[in-house]
PDB file of C-alpha atoms in Angstrom:
ATOM      1  CA  UNK A   1     104.128 118.029  90.515  1.00 95.00           C
ATOM      2  CA  UNK A   2     101.957 115.247  89.648  1.00 97.00           C
ATOM      3  CA  UNK A   3     102.823 112.255  87.120  1.00 96.00           C
ATOM      4  CA  UNK A   4     100.984 113.864  84.131  1.00 97.00           C
ATOM      5  CA  UNK A   5     102.913 116.987  84.635  1.00 98.00           C
ATOM      6  CA  UNK A   6     106.317 115.274  84.926  1.00 97.00           C
ATOM      7  CA  UNK A   7     105.312 112.994  81.650  1.00 97.00           C
ATOM      8  CA  UNK A   8     104.450 116.613  79.857  1.00 98.00           C
ATOM      9  CA  UNK A   9     107.729 118.236  80.898  1.00 98.00           C
ATOM     10  CA  UNK A  10     109.653 115.052  79.717  1.00 97.00           C
ATOM     11  CA  UNK A  11     107.926 114.798  76.367  1.00 97.00           C
ATOM     12  CA  UNK A  12     108.759 118.839  75.741  1.00 98.00           C
ATOM     13  CA  UNK A  13     112.407 118.394  77.049  1.00 97.00           C
ATOM     14  CA  UNK A  14     112.860 115.110  74.837  1.00 96.00           C
ATOM     15  CA  UNK A  15     110.769 116.449  71.992  1.00 97.00           C
ATOM     16  CA  UNK A  16     108.658 113.330  71.823  1.00 97.00           C
ATOM     17  CA  UNK A  17     105.192 112.327  72.514  1.00 97.00           C
ATOM     18  CA  UNK A  18     103.479 112.250  75.990  1.00 97.00           C
ATOM     19  CA  UNK A  19     102.767 108.878  75.503  1.00 97.00           C
ATOM     20  CA  UNK A  20     106.558 107.961  74.772  1.00 97.00           C
ATOM     21  CA  UNK A  21     107.583 109.757  77.866  1.00 97.00           C
ATOM     22  CA  UNK A  22     104.815 107.909  79.748  1.00 97.00           C
ATOM     23  CA  UNK A  23     106.195 104.698  78.461  1.00 98.00           C
ATOM     24  CA  UNK A  24     109.654 105.805  79.518  1.00 97.00           C
ATOM     25  CA  UNK A  25     108.575 107.089  82.896  1.00 97.00           C
ATOM     26  CA  UNK A  26     106.737 103.665  83.591  1.00 98.00           C
ATOM     27  CA  UNK A  27     109.561 101.637  82.377  1.00 98.00           C
ATOM     28  CA  UNK A  28     112.373 103.859  84.592  1.00 97.00           C
ATOM     29  CA  UNK A  29     110.205 103.176  87.916  1.00 97.00           C
ATOM     30  CA  UNK A  30     109.457  99.519  87.212  1.00 98.00           C
ATOM     31  CA  UNK A  31     113.276  98.929  86.962  1.00 98.00           C
ATOM     32  CA  UNK A  32     113.845 101.181  90.272  1.00 98.00           C
ATOM     33  CA  UNK A  33     111.366  99.093  92.005  1.00 97.00           C
ATOM     34  CA  UNK A  34     112.339  95.484  90.745  1.00 98.00           C
ATOM     35  CA  UNK A  35     115.879  96.359  91.577  1.00 98.00           C
ATOM     36  CA  UNK A  36     115.317  97.717  94.937  1.00 97.00           C
ATOM     37  CA  UNK A  37     113.020  94.890  95.609  1.00 96.00           C
ATOM     38  CA  UNK A  38     115.782  92.500  94.846  1.00 96.00           C
ATOM     39  CA  UNK A  39     118.133  94.018  97.433  1.00 94.00           C
ATOM     40  CA  UNK A  40     120.309  95.962  94.749  1.00 97.00           C
ATOM     41  CA  UNK A  41     120.991  99.663  94.947  1.00 97.00           C
ATOM     42  CA  UNK A  42     120.188 101.874  91.819  1.00 98.00           C
ATOM     43  CA  UNK A  43     122.577 104.584  91.930  1.00 98.00           C
ATOM     44  CA  UNK A  44     122.117 107.595  89.691  1.00 97.00           C
ATOM     45  CA  UNK A  45     125.326 109.942  89.897  1.00 96.00           C
ATOM     46  CA  UNK A  46     124.510 113.463  91.032  1.00 94.00           C
ATOM     47  CA  UNK A  47     120.738 112.654  91.671  1.00 96.00           C
ATOM     48  CA  UNK A  48     120.876 110.061  94.307  1.00 97.00           C
ATOM     49  CA  UNK A  49     120.666 106.193  95.313  1.00 98.00           C
ATOM     50  CA  UNK A  50     117.567 104.169  95.547  1.00 98.00           C
ATOM     51  CA  UNK A  51     118.266 101.130  98.020  1.00 97.00           C
ATOM     52  CA  UNK A  52     116.481  98.992 100.496  1.00 96.00           C
ATOM     53  CA  UNK A  53     117.240 100.204 104.476  1.00 94.00           C
ATOM     54  CA  UNK A  54     116.344  98.124 107.756  1.00 92.00           C
ATOM     55  CA  UNK A  55     114.060  99.249 109.958  1.00 92.00           C
ATOM     56  CA  UNK A  56     114.444  97.877 113.476  1.00 93.00           C
ATOM     57  CA  UNK A  57     112.154  96.001 115.403  1.00 94.00           C
ATOM     58  CA  UNK A  58     110.342  97.986 118.050  1.00 94.00           C
ATOM     59  CA  UNK A  59     107.512  98.106 120.679  1.00 94.00           C
ATOM     60  CA  UNK A  60     104.355 100.029 119.435  1.00 94.00           C
ATOM     61  CA  UNK A  61     100.644 100.386 120.486  1.00 95.00           C
ATOM     62  CA  UNK A  62      97.600  99.125 118.887  1.00 93.00           C
ATOM     63  CA  UNK A  63      95.649 102.225 118.613  1.00 94.00           C
ATOM     64  CA  UNK A  64      92.308 100.116 119.159  1.00 94.00           C
ATOM     65  CA  UNK A  65      93.031  98.100 122.241  1.00 95.00           C
ATOM     66  CA  UNK A  66      95.930 100.249 123.703  1.00 94.00           C
ATOM     67  CA  UNK A  67      97.985  97.038 124.113  1.00 94.00           C
ATOM     68  CA  UNK A  68     101.617  96.820 123.745  1.00 95.00           C
ATOM     69  CA  UNK A  69     102.626  95.172 120.370  1.00 95.00           C
ATOM     70  CA  UNK A  70     105.967  93.803 118.738  1.00 94.00           C
ATOM     71  CA  UNK A  71     106.587  95.402 115.335  1.00 94.00           C
ATOM     72  CA  UNK A  72     108.998  93.237 113.524  1.00 94.00           C
ATOM     73  CA  UNK A  73     112.383  94.313 111.952  1.00 93.00           C
ATOM     74  CA  UNK A  74     111.286  95.081 108.152  1.00 94.00           C
ATOM     75  CA  UNK A  75     112.821  96.270 105.205  1.00 93.00           C
ATOM     76  CA  UNK A  76     111.885  99.678 103.753  1.00 95.00           C
ATOM     77  CA  UNK A  77     112.948 101.521 100.634  1.00 96.00           C
ATOM     78  CA  UNK A  78     114.753 104.597 100.806  1.00 96.00           C
ATOM     79  CA  UNK A  79     116.345 107.475  98.643  1.00 97.00           C
ATOM     80  CA  UNK A  80     119.214 109.305  99.533  1.00 96.00           C
ATOM     81  CA  UNK A  81     119.890 112.503  97.901  1.00 96.00           C
ATOM     82  CA  UNK A  82     123.142 113.037  95.518  1.00 95.00           C
ATOM     83  CA  UNK A  83     125.575 115.858  95.800  1.00 94.00           C
ATOM     84  CA  UNK A  84     124.586 117.732  92.740  1.00 95.00           C
ATOM     85  CA  UNK A  85     121.054 117.415  93.282  1.00 94.00           C
ATOM     86  CA  UNK A  86     121.544 118.611  96.919  1.00 94.00           C
ATOM     87  CA  UNK A  87     123.397 121.383  95.904  1.00 93.00           C
ATOM     88  CA  UNK A  88     120.999 122.795  93.271  1.00 93.00           C
ATOM     89  CA  UNK A  89     118.227 122.766  95.655  1.00 92.00           C
ATOM     90  CA  UNK A  90     120.136 124.805  98.333  1.00 90.00           C
ATOM     91  CA  UNK A  91     121.053 127.491  96.022  1.00 80.00           C
TER      92      UNK A  91
END
């Protein structure tokens, strides 16, 4: 499903315009990105949790030079699926 298809579906289900549905979706994603970027968890009961995970530092290989390189630790956004969502998909 594309963003456009999601907006169309939201507009129909919410009985609102596509413009309002798009504004709502954009605001929602902006809030999630802002909060997770600030190190906060965004938890939606039954759906899941958006938060930051740590990726450990590691050794890698530069594909151009084939030299071994050090890749530093970094924060990565992650999503952990909620119980209700997981159960709905497994049916």
